[in-house]
Amino acid sequence: EYKGPTYEQLEHLKSKHMPPAIPNSYKKPVLLHQGHMQWLFDHEGKRYLDLFGGVVTVSVGNSHPKLNAALKEQIDLIWHTTNLYRHPRIYEYIEKLSSKLPDDLNVVYLVNSGTEANDLATILAKAYTGNLDVISLQTSYHGYNSSLMGLSATQSYRMNLPVPPGFYHAAHPDPYRGSWGGCRDSISQVAGACSCPGECVSTEKYIHQLDELLGNSVPAGRVAAFFAESIQGAGGVVQFPKGYLKRAQELIKKNGGLYVADEVQTGFGRTGDHYWGFETHGVKPDIVTMAKGIGNGFPLAAVVTTKEIAAAHSGKSYFNTFGGNALAATVGKAVLDVIDEEELQKNSKTVGEYFIRQLMELQKQHPVIGDVRGQGLMIGVELVEPGTKKPLPVSLVKDIHEEIKDNGVLVVLGGRWSNVFRMKPPMCITKADVDFGISVIDDAIKKVTKK
Ligand code: PMP
């Protein structure tokens, strides 16, 4: 039973103490009280299907019993540890985490957030290569601090302030909206197959643009790193054309730089076919950054790299008070165990493909659905004005979004025009849940667009 402040009291506290930069996600936001696996319950006991997992964070299920038990056991032993001492949970965890990655990616930094992880990755790449320039993609999101505001290219988070020099953005290779169009990578078996025999025909053009950036803005041969999400998240679930990441990595390597795979949203089996999103692209990064689902909601993140790159600290120490504390490492290890024991990667594949297929059926009935895309349980539905690619006006998108919530399903908006429904649920979701979600989304679109 909910015993906290009333809804009205919380609204008052929000307007008084919360920064205005923390917007309302809904006209009438949900007051959460409890979570269980793919379900959330509000203060009045109303049930919601959690199709966004608290920003792609709840990987194995809200308040998963196995995680709760592991956490409770550890709480009674010790909360906090530092690198001054040894602690078994931390070492067990980093051993198991590196076993999930290619062999030489076996040095693990434990940190607290995706922002910290990507910031540390830029430091490592610069120190290792001796170069200073960093390239990422338009509409990417890699975190929020004074330097990552330069790395991220999602306009809604970029303030009108100077960012440190040395950040450049290449054209995002977006098959739906990118300058040269294109087809999708392997998912495309499900969401609109790429018929190109090898590399997608558009890849050459996007690579040419990256090459021009390297020869002009960034001095040739002097790049420190290229950052890419394996499927863009906040940018609106953007998948890249076949071969793009492979060619980009080759080009960056030729110019002296490292490839950093941001697996903050795409890691831990979410994309279904593979444990890591980069594997779909047939590439092996030099550095992998992880956050969100790594801790199922507990503050934990990581940077994994090779011994050679980690040696770039060249005698200096790395310090992070909370990074890799005993509680976080305990949860992290339990998350990895649950993904294995409950075969959640496999579930992501089967339920994800089913979800995408059902959404494609829905697209046939609703001309406002311009594009359905994704891989596994990383899914996007882009809303447009019928018969065009013009983003559906945000007021209509928000009405549909609100209606979906009122009928017991939570999804989140994303993309440059906030017209993409993003669905990235806990990986324990079932086909029956998908059927429920689809019927709610169907009714909401009908209701709002036929008004
Ligand atoms: N990378 C990606 C791909 C993300 O989606 C996010 C968060 N939305 C981050 C990095 C930053 O993570 P955090 O909010 O934990 O700092």
Short mmCIF file of C-alpha atoms and ligand atoms in Angstrom, two decimals:
data_model
loop_
_atom_site.label_atom_id
_atom_site.label_comp_id
_atom_site.label_asym_id
_atom_site.label_seq_id
_atom_site.Cartn_x
_atom_site.Cartn_y
_atom_site.Cartn_z
CA GLU A 1 0.00 0.00 0.00
CA TYR A 2 1.29 3.44 -0.95
CA LYS A 3 1.92 5.64 2.08
CA GLY A 4 3.90 8.54 0.58
CA PRO A 5 2.90 12.14 -0.14
CA THR A 6 -0.20 12.66 -2.30
CA TYR A 7 0.03 13.20 -6.03
CA GLU A 8 -0.77 16.89 -5.53
CA GLN A 9 1.93 17.27 -2.86
CA LEU A 10 4.51 15.76 -5.20
CA GLU A 11 3.46 18.10 -8.03
CA HIS A 12 3.98 21.01 -5.66
CA LEU A 13 7.41 19.72 -4.63
CA LYS A 14 8.35 19.25 -8.27
CA SER A 15 7.56 22.80 -9.23
CA LYS A 16 9.30 24.12 -6.12
CA HIS A 17 12.50 22.09 -6.05
CA MET A 18 13.06 20.29 -9.36
CA PRO A 19 15.07 22.12 -12.03
CA PRO A 20 12.92 23.18 -14.99
CA ALA A 21 15.34 21.26 -17.23
CA ILE A 22 13.72 18.06 -15.94
CA PRO A 23 10.59 18.10 -18.10
CA ASN A 24 7.31 16.33 -17.55
CA SER A 25 7.19 13.18 -19.62
CA TYR A 26 3.39 13.22 -19.56
CA LYS A 27 0.62 15.77 -19.07
CA LYS A 28 -0.22 13.70 -16.02
CA PRO A 29 2.94 11.81 -15.03
CA VAL A 30 2.73 8.41 -13.35
CA LEU A 31 3.49 8.24 -9.63
CA LEU A 32 5.36 4.96 -9.30
CA HIS A 33 5.08 2.84 -6.21
CA GLN A 34 6.23 -0.68 -7.06
CA GLY A 35 7.72 -2.76 -9.81
CA HIS A 36 7.72 -6.44 -10.54
CA MET A 37 9.49 -7.81 -13.63
CA GLN A 38 7.85 -6.21 -16.71
CA TRP A 39 5.15 -4.57 -14.61
CA LEU A 40 4.95 -1.28 -12.73
CA PHE A 41 2.27 -0.18 -10.27
CA ASP A 42 1.29 3.36 -9.39
CA HIS A 43 0.21 4.84 -6.04
CA GLU A 44 -3.37 3.70 -6.65
CA GLY A 45 -2.37 0.16 -7.57
CA LYS A 46 -2.94 0.67 -11.31
CA ARG A 47 -0.77 -1.68 -13.38
CA TYR A 48 1.40 -0.60 -16.33
CA LEU A 49 3.30 -2.73 -18.82
CA ASP A 50 6.84 -1.33 -18.71
CA LEU A 51 7.88 -1.13 -22.36
CA PHE A 52 10.79 1.20 -21.68
CA GLY A 53 12.43 -0.33 -18.61
CA GLY A 54 13.20 3.06 -17.05
CA VAL A 55 15.29 4.26 -20.02
CA VAL A 56 16.50 0.86 -21.22
CA THR A 57 17.86 0.29 -17.76
CA VAL A 58 15.72 -2.50 -16.34
CA SER A 59 17.33 -5.27 -18.33
CA VAL A 60 16.14 -8.39 -16.48
CA GLY A 61 13.00 -7.17 -14.69
CA ASN A 62 11.88 -4.60 -12.12
CA SER A 63 12.83 -5.67 -8.57
CA HIS A 64 13.94 -9.06 -9.87
CA PRO A 65 13.77 -11.51 -6.91
CA LYS A 66 17.25 -12.93 -7.55
CA LEU A 67 18.80 -9.46 -7.63
CA ASN A 68 16.90 -8.40 -4.52
CA ALA A 69 18.15 -11.49 -2.66
CA ALA A 70 21.78 -10.93 -3.74
CA LEU A 71 21.59 -7.26 -2.73
CA LYS A 72 20.02 -8.03 0.66
CA GLU A 73 22.68 -10.60 1.44
CA GLN A 74 25.47 -8.18 0.53
CA ILE A 75 23.92 -5.27 2.47
CA ASP A 76 24.35 -7.23 5.67
CA LEU A 77 28.00 -7.94 4.96
CA ILE A 78 29.52 -4.69 3.69
CA TRP A 79 28.32 -1.82 1.50
CA HIS A 80 31.34 0.04 0.49
CA THR A 81 34.79 -1.00 -0.56
CA THR A 82 37.60 0.81 -2.30
CA ASN A 83 40.45 -0.24 -4.50
CA LEU A 84 42.67 -0.07 -1.43
CA TYR A 85 41.38 -3.53 -0.50
CA ARG A 86 40.34 -6.69 -2.27
CA HIS A 87 36.73 -7.80 -2.31
CA PRO A 88 35.53 -11.08 -3.82
CA ARG A 89 32.33 -9.71 -5.42
CA ILE A 90 34.29 -7.22 -7.51
CA TYR A 91 36.79 -9.74 -8.79
CA GLU A 92 34.14 -12.36 -9.51
CA TYR A 93 32.22 -9.71 -11.40
CA ILE A 94 34.98 -8.36 -13.59
CA GLU A 95 36.03 -11.90 -14.45
CA LYS A 96 32.53 -12.83 -15.60
CA LEU A 97 32.00 -9.52 -17.43
CA SER A 98 35.20 -9.92 -19.43
CA SER A 99 34.25 -13.52 -20.28
CA LYS A 100 31.35 -12.03 -22.27
CA LEU A 101 33.71 -10.02 -24.50
CA PRO A 102 36.34 -10.89 -27.12
CA ASP A 103 39.48 -12.29 -25.44
CA ASP A 104 41.76 -9.28 -25.42
CA LEU A 105 39.05 -6.91 -24.14
CA ASN A 106 39.74 -7.96 -20.58
CA VAL A 107 40.61 -4.91 -18.49
CA VAL A 108 37.56 -3.50 -16.70
CA TYR A 109 37.10 -0.07 -15.14
CA LEU A 110 33.99 0.08 -12.96
CA VAL A 111 32.31 3.49 -12.84
CA ASN A 112 28.84 4.84 -12.01
CA SER A 113 27.19 6.12 -15.17
CA GLY A 114 27.32 6.07 -18.93
CA THR A 115 28.58 9.65 -18.91
CA GLU A 116 31.52 8.71 -16.72
CA ALA A 117 32.24 5.67 -18.86
CA ASN A 118 32.33 7.63 -22.13
CA ASP A 119 34.33 10.44 -20.58
CA LEU A 120 36.91 7.94 -19.37
CA ALA A 121 36.95 6.34 -22.82
CA THR A 122 37.84 9.70 -24.42
CA ILE A 123 40.67 10.15 -21.92
CA LEU A 124 42.02 6.66 -22.63
CA ALA A 125 41.79 7.10 -26.40
CA LYS A 126 43.57 10.44 -26.31
CA ALA A 127 46.27 9.18 -23.96
CA TYR A 128 46.84 5.99 -25.96
CA THR A 129 46.92 7.53 -29.43
CA GLY A 130 48.47 10.86 -28.54
CA ASN A 131 45.79 12.43 -30.74
CA LEU A 132 43.13 14.87 -29.55
CA ASP A 133 40.23 14.85 -32.00
CA VAL A 134 37.15 12.74 -31.41
CA ILE A 135 34.41 11.92 -33.91
CA SER A 136 30.86 10.80 -33.20
CA LEU A 137 27.66 10.71 -35.25
CA GLN A 138 24.88 13.23 -35.66
CA THR A 139 21.90 12.49 -33.37
CA SER A 140 24.11 10.38 -31.09
CA TYR A 141 23.84 10.59 -27.32
CA HIS A 142 26.81 9.60 -25.20
CA GLY A 143 26.22 11.48 -21.95
CA TYR A 144 25.99 14.81 -20.27
CA ASN A 145 28.93 16.72 -18.88
CA SER A 146 30.91 19.67 -20.12
CA SER A 147 32.98 17.63 -22.53
CA LEU A 148 30.39 15.05 -23.61
CA MET A 149 28.07 17.88 -24.59
CA GLY A 150 30.56 18.06 -27.47
CA LEU A 151 30.57 14.32 -28.11
CA SER A 152 26.78 13.94 -28.01
CA ALA A 153 24.89 15.47 -30.89
CA THR A 154 21.31 15.33 -29.67
CA GLN A 155 20.11 18.90 -29.98
CA SER A 156 17.65 18.77 -27.11
CA TYR A 157 20.54 18.35 -24.64
CA ARG A 158 23.08 20.70 -26.20
CA MET A 159 23.08 24.09 -24.58
CA ASN A 160 24.16 27.22 -26.33
CA LEU A 161 27.59 27.09 -24.72
CA PRO A 162 31.03 26.50 -26.11
CA VAL A 163 32.20 22.90 -25.80
CA PRO A 164 35.87 21.90 -25.61
CA PRO A 165 37.52 21.89 -29.04
CA GLY A 166 38.16 18.67 -30.88
CA PHE A 167 34.68 17.12 -31.18
CA TYR A 168 33.31 16.50 -34.68
CA HIS A 169 30.14 14.85 -35.93
CA ALA A 170 29.92 12.72 -39.04
CA ALA A 171 26.63 12.39 -40.94
CA HIS A 172 24.54 9.74 -39.23
CA PRO A 173 24.03 6.83 -41.58
CA ASP A 174 20.28 6.68 -41.14
CA PRO A 175 18.46 4.54 -43.70
CA TYR A 176 15.15 6.35 -43.11
CA ARG A 177 16.24 9.99 -42.89
CA GLY A 178 19.94 10.11 -43.73
CA SER A 179 21.21 12.07 -46.72
CA TRP A 180 21.93 8.90 -48.69
CA GLY A 181 19.20 6.66 -47.33
CA GLY A 182 20.23 3.05 -47.15
CA CYS A 183 19.15 -0.32 -45.89
CA ARG A 184 19.43 -1.79 -42.46
CA ASP A 185 21.79 -4.26 -40.94
CA SER A 186 20.98 -7.87 -40.18
CA ILE A 187 17.72 -7.22 -38.35
CA SER A 188 16.50 -6.22 -41.57
CA GLN A 189 15.53 -9.86 -42.04
CA VAL A 190 12.58 -8.63 -40.01
CA ALA A 191 12.31 -4.89 -40.47
CA GLY A 192 12.64 -4.30 -44.21
CA ALA A 193 15.37 -6.48 -45.65
CA CYS A 194 18.51 -4.96 -47.10
CA SER A 195 18.73 -6.49 -50.56
CA CYS A 196 22.31 -5.39 -51.19
CA PRO A 197 24.42 -8.52 -51.70
CA GLY A 198 27.35 -7.36 -49.54
CA GLU A 199 27.75 -3.93 -48.12
CA CYS A 200 24.75 -1.61 -48.49
CA VAL A 201 24.97 0.69 -51.53
CA SER A 202 24.62 3.75 -49.31
CA THR A 203 27.57 2.83 -47.08
CA GLU A 204 30.17 4.09 -49.56
CA LYS A 205 28.57 7.56 -49.50
CA TYR A 206 28.46 7.87 -45.73
CA ILE A 207 32.04 6.60 -45.53
CA HIS A 208 33.08 9.14 -48.14
CA GLN A 209 31.61 11.89 -45.95
CA LEU A 210 33.53 10.56 -42.92
CA ASP A 211 36.68 10.47 -45.01
CA GLU A 212 36.17 14.09 -46.04
CA LEU A 213 35.73 15.08 -42.41
CA LEU A 214 38.99 13.32 -41.63
CA GLY A 215 40.87 15.05 -44.39
CA ASN A 216 39.51 18.52 -43.67
CA SER A 217 38.25 19.41 -40.16
CA VAL A 218 40.25 16.72 -38.41
CA PRO A 219 43.89 16.58 -39.47
CA ALA A 220 44.43 13.35 -41.45
CA GLY A 221 46.09 10.69 -39.35
CA ARG A 222 45.40 12.57 -36.12
CA VAL A 223 42.15 11.19 -34.78
CA ALA A 224 41.94 9.84 -31.23
CA ALA A 225 38.60 8.03 -31.36
CA PHE A 226 35.39 7.34 -33.20
CA PHE A 227 32.39 6.75 -30.94
CA ALA A 228 29.23 5.00 -32.09
CA GLU A 229 26.24 3.37 -30.46
CA SER A 230 25.57 0.06 -32.18
CA ILE A 231 21.99 1.23 -32.73
CA GLN A 232 21.34 4.86 -31.78
CA GLY A 233 19.04 5.12 -28.77
CA ALA A 234 17.96 8.66 -27.88
CA GLY A 235 18.46 9.57 -31.55
CA GLY A 236 15.37 7.47 -32.29
CA VAL A 237 16.51 3.85 -32.70
CA VAL A 238 18.65 4.52 -35.76
CA GLN A 239 20.18 1.42 -37.34
CA PHE A 240 23.11 1.74 -39.69
CA PRO A 241 23.36 0.41 -43.23
CA LYS A 242 25.18 -2.87 -43.73
CA GLY A 243 28.95 -2.48 -43.56
CA TYR A 244 29.03 1.08 -42.24
CA LEU A 245 30.63 0.44 -38.84
CA LYS A 246 33.17 -1.96 -40.30
CA ARG A 247 34.30 0.54 -42.93
CA ALA A 248 34.26 3.40 -40.41
CA GLN A 249 36.49 1.47 -38.02
CA GLU A 250 38.97 0.68 -40.83
CA LEU A 251 39.10 4.33 -41.85
CA ILE A 252 39.52 5.56 -38.29
CA LYS A 253 42.27 3.02 -37.64
CA LYS A 254 44.09 4.19 -40.77
CA ASN A 255 43.93 7.69 -39.31
CA GLY A 256 45.43 6.65 -35.99
CA GLY A 257 42.20 6.39 -33.95
CA LEU A 258 40.39 3.86 -31.79
CA TYR A 259 36.80 2.69 -32.19
CA VAL A 260 34.72 3.01 -29.03
CA ALA A 261 31.48 1.01 -29.01
CA ASP A 262 28.88 2.65 -26.78
CA GLU A 263 26.88 -0.38 -25.65
CA VAL A 264 24.99 1.54 -22.98
CA GLN A 265 21.64 0.68 -24.60
CA THR A 266 22.47 -2.18 -26.97
CA GLY A 267 24.49 -4.48 -24.70
CA PHE A 268 23.63 -7.48 -22.54
CA GLY A 269 21.64 -9.46 -25.08
CA ARG A 270 19.06 -6.81 -25.88
CA THR A 271 19.55 -7.02 -29.63
CA GLY A 272 18.83 -10.76 -29.54
CA ASP A 273 21.23 -12.21 -32.10
CA HIS A 274 24.30 -11.31 -30.07
CA TYR A 275 25.27 -10.33 -26.55
CA TRP A 276 26.71 -7.01 -27.81
CA GLY A 277 25.31 -4.77 -30.50
CA PHE A 278 28.70 -4.34 -32.18
CA GLU A 279 28.81 -8.06 -32.99
CA THR A 280 25.92 -7.60 -35.42
CA HIS A 281 28.18 -5.32 -37.43
CA GLY A 282 31.05 -7.83 -37.51
CA VAL A 283 33.44 -5.45 -35.75
CA LYS A 284 35.64 -5.64 -32.69
CA PRO A 285 36.00 -2.36 -30.79
CA ASP A 286 39.11 -1.14 -29.00
CA ILE A 287 37.05 0.12 -26.08
CA VAL A 288 33.49 -0.82 -25.01
CA THR A 289 31.43 1.37 -22.70
CA MET A 290 28.40 0.05 -20.78
CA ALA A 291 25.82 1.43 -18.35
CA LYS A 292 22.04 1.28 -17.76
CA GLY A 293 21.07 -2.40 -18.17
CA ILE A 294 24.42 -3.49 -16.73
CA GLY A 295 22.97 -2.90 -13.24
CA ASN A 296 19.23 -3.33 -13.97
CA GLY A 297 18.73 0.12 -12.43
CA PHE A 298 21.48 0.05 -9.82
CA PRO A 299 24.14 2.74 -10.43
CA LEU A 300 26.88 0.86 -12.24
CA ALA A 301 28.75 1.34 -15.50
CA ALA A 302 31.96 0.07 -17.06
CA VAL A 303 34.70 0.67 -19.58
CA VAL A 304 36.34 -2.44 -20.96
CA THR A 305 39.50 -2.32 -23.03
CA THR A 306 42.78 -4.07 -23.74
CA LYS A 307 45.85 -4.21 -21.50
CA GLU A 308 47.82 -2.08 -23.98
CA ILE A 309 45.24 0.71 -24.03
CA ALA A 310 44.78 0.62 -20.25
CA ALA A 311 48.54 1.06 -19.91
CA ALA A 312 48.10 4.56 -21.34
CA HIS A 313 47.59 5.86 -17.80
CA SER A 314 51.37 5.61 -17.86
CA GLY A 315 52.08 5.42 -14.18
CA LYS A 316 49.29 7.76 -13.04
CA SER A 317 46.52 6.44 -10.80
CA TYR A 318 42.83 6.23 -11.63
CA PHE A 319 40.49 7.06 -8.75
CA ASN A 320 36.72 6.71 -8.47
CA THR A 321 35.18 6.63 -4.97
CA PHE A 322 32.06 4.63 -5.77
CA GLY A 323 33.05 2.93 -9.02
CA GLY A 324 32.96 -0.81 -8.36
CA ASN A 325 31.59 -0.76 -4.83
CA ALA A 326 30.57 -4.09 -3.34
CA LEU A 327 26.82 -3.54 -3.76
CA ALA A 328 27.08 -2.51 -7.41
CA ALA A 329 29.39 -5.40 -8.25
CA THR A 330 27.02 -7.83 -6.52
CA VAL A 331 24.09 -6.60 -8.58
CA GLY A 332 26.16 -6.56 -11.76
CA LYS A 333 27.17 -10.19 -11.30
CA ALA A 334 23.59 -11.23 -10.53
CA VAL A 335 22.40 -9.47 -13.72
CA LEU A 336 24.87 -11.49 -15.81
CA ASP A 337 23.77 -14.71 -14.08
CA VAL A 338 20.07 -13.99 -14.65
CA ILE A 339 20.61 -13.19 -18.35
CA ASP A 340 22.27 -16.60 -18.72
CA GLU A 341 19.92 -18.63 -16.48
CA GLU A 342 16.71 -17.18 -17.90
CA GLU A 343 18.03 -17.16 -21.48
CA LEU A 344 17.06 -13.55 -21.87
CA GLN A 345 19.12 -12.94 -25.00
CA LYS A 346 17.13 -15.70 -26.71
CA ASN A 347 13.90 -14.20 -25.39
CA SER A 348 14.93 -10.79 -26.76
CA LYS A 349 15.31 -12.36 -30.16
CA THR A 350 12.06 -14.32 -30.29
CA VAL A 351 9.83 -11.81 -28.54
CA GLY A 352 11.59 -8.87 -30.23
CA GLU A 353 11.04 -10.29 -33.71
CA TYR A 354 7.42 -11.01 -32.86
CA PHE A 355 6.99 -7.45 -31.56
CA ILE A 356 8.52 -5.93 -34.69
CA ARG A 357 6.33 -8.10 -36.94
CA GLN A 358 3.20 -7.10 -35.03
CA LEU A 359 4.17 -3.44 -35.31
CA MET A 360 4.67 -3.86 -39.05
CA GLU A 361 1.13 -5.26 -39.25
CA LEU A 362 -0.09 -2.20 -37.33
CA GLN A 363 1.78 0.02 -39.77
CA LYS A 364 -0.43 -1.34 -42.59
CA GLN A 365 -3.50 -0.01 -40.80
CA HIS A 366 -2.12 3.34 -39.63
CA PRO A 367 -0.59 5.65 -42.22
CA VAL A 368 0.87 7.77 -39.40
CA ILE A 369 3.36 4.95 -38.77
CA GLY A 370 6.11 5.91 -41.19
CA ASP A 371 8.75 3.42 -40.10
CA VAL A 372 9.10 0.40 -37.83
CA ARG A 373 12.67 -0.54 -37.01
CA GLY A 374 14.86 -2.22 -34.48
CA GLN A 375 16.54 -5.39 -33.49
CA GLY A 376 15.57 -7.71 -30.67
CA LEU A 377 14.02 -5.63 -27.92
CA MET A 378 15.44 -2.31 -29.13
CA ILE A 379 12.51 -1.04 -31.18
CA GLY A 380 11.43 2.28 -32.71
CA VAL A 381 8.18 3.37 -34.37
CA GLU A 382 8.40 6.68 -36.21
CA LEU A 383 5.22 8.73 -36.59
CA VAL A 384 4.79 10.93 -39.65
CA GLU A 385 2.17 12.87 -41.51
CA PRO A 386 0.46 10.24 -43.70
CA GLY A 387 2.05 9.73 -47.09
CA THR A 388 5.11 11.84 -46.22
CA LYS A 389 8.19 11.65 -44.03
CA LYS A 390 7.24 14.89 -42.28
CA PRO A 391 7.36 14.24 -38.53
CA LEU A 392 3.87 14.01 -37.03
CA PRO A 393 3.30 17.27 -35.07
CA VAL A 394 4.52 16.75 -31.54
CA SER A 395 1.15 17.69 -30.01
CA LEU A 396 -0.46 14.71 -31.77
CA VAL A 397 2.42 12.43 -30.85
CA LYS A 398 2.04 13.48 -27.22
CA ASP A 399 -1.71 12.85 -27.29
CA ILE A 400 -1.10 9.30 -28.51
CA HIS A 401 1.66 8.84 -25.94
CA GLU A 402 -0.63 10.00 -23.12
CA GLU A 403 -3.46 7.77 -24.28
CA ILE A 404 -1.14 4.73 -24.35
CA LYS A 405 -0.11 5.50 -20.76
CA ASP A 406 -3.71 6.01 -19.61
CA ASN A 407 -4.47 2.54 -20.95
CA GLY A 408 -1.68 0.89 -18.99
CA VAL A 409 1.43 0.86 -21.20
CA LEU A 410 4.60 2.95 -20.88
CA VAL A 411 6.69 3.87 -23.93
CA VAL A 412 9.00 6.85 -24.41
CA LEU A 413 9.50 9.44 -27.15
CA GLY A 414 12.79 9.98 -28.92
CA GLY A 415 14.41 11.12 -32.15
CA ARG A 416 15.25 14.59 -33.36
CA TRP A 417 11.58 15.61 -33.57
CA SER A 418 10.39 13.55 -30.59
CA ASN A 419 8.20 11.59 -32.98
CA VAL A 420 9.64 8.13 -32.40
CA PHE A 421 8.09 5.77 -29.88
CA ARG A 422 10.95 3.87 -28.30
CA MET A 423 10.27 0.42 -26.90
CA LYS A 424 13.05 -1.28 -24.96
CA PRO A 425 11.34 -3.35 -22.26
CA PRO A 426 12.83 -5.61 -19.62
CA MET A 427 14.01 -8.68 -21.52
CA CYS A 428 11.65 -11.00 -19.59
CA ILE A 429 8.65 -9.70 -21.58
CA THR A 430 6.36 -12.32 -23.22
CA LYS A 431 4.45 -12.52 -26.51
CA ALA A 432 1.20 -12.10 -24.55
CA ASP A 433 2.55 -8.80 -23.16
CA VAL A 434 3.38 -7.72 -26.70
CA ASP A 435 -0.20 -8.50 -27.80
CA PHE A 436 -1.52 -6.34 -24.97
CA GLY A 437 0.91 -3.51 -25.82
CA ILE A 438 0.00 -3.66 -29.51
CA SER A 439 -3.74 -3.48 -28.83
CA VAL A 440 -3.26 -0.45 -26.56
CA ILE A 441 -1.05 1.33 -29.11
CA ASP A 442 -3.56 0.47 -31.87
CA ASP A 443 -6.49 1.91 -29.89
CA ALA A 444 -4.55 5.04 -28.95
CA ILE A 445 -3.56 5.82 -32.55
CA LYS A 446 -7.15 5.18 -33.70
CA LYS A 447 -8.59 7.42 -31.04
CA VAL A 448 -6.20 10.34 -31.57
CA THR A 449 -5.89 10.29 -35.37
CA LYS A 450 -9.62 9.81 -36.04
CA LYS A 451 -10.62 12.65 -33.74
N1 PMP B 1 25.31 6.46 -23.90
C1 PMP B 1 24.08 6.18 -24.33
C2 PMP B 1 23.90 5.44 -25.62
C3 PMP B 1 22.96 6.58 -23.59
O1 PMP B 1 21.73 6.29 -24.03
C4 PMP B 1 23.15 7.26 -22.37
C5 PMP B 1 21.97 7.68 -21.51
N2 PMP B 1 20.79 7.94 -22.17
C6 PMP B 1 24.45 7.54 -21.96
C7 PMP B 1 25.51 7.12 -22.74
C8 PMP B 1 24.71 8.27 -20.68
O2 PMP B 1 24.43 7.48 -19.59
P1 PMP B 1 24.13 8.10 -18.16
O3 PMP B 1 22.81 8.78 -18.21
O4 PMP B 1 24.17 6.90 -17.25
O5 PMP B 1 25.24 9.05 -17.85
#
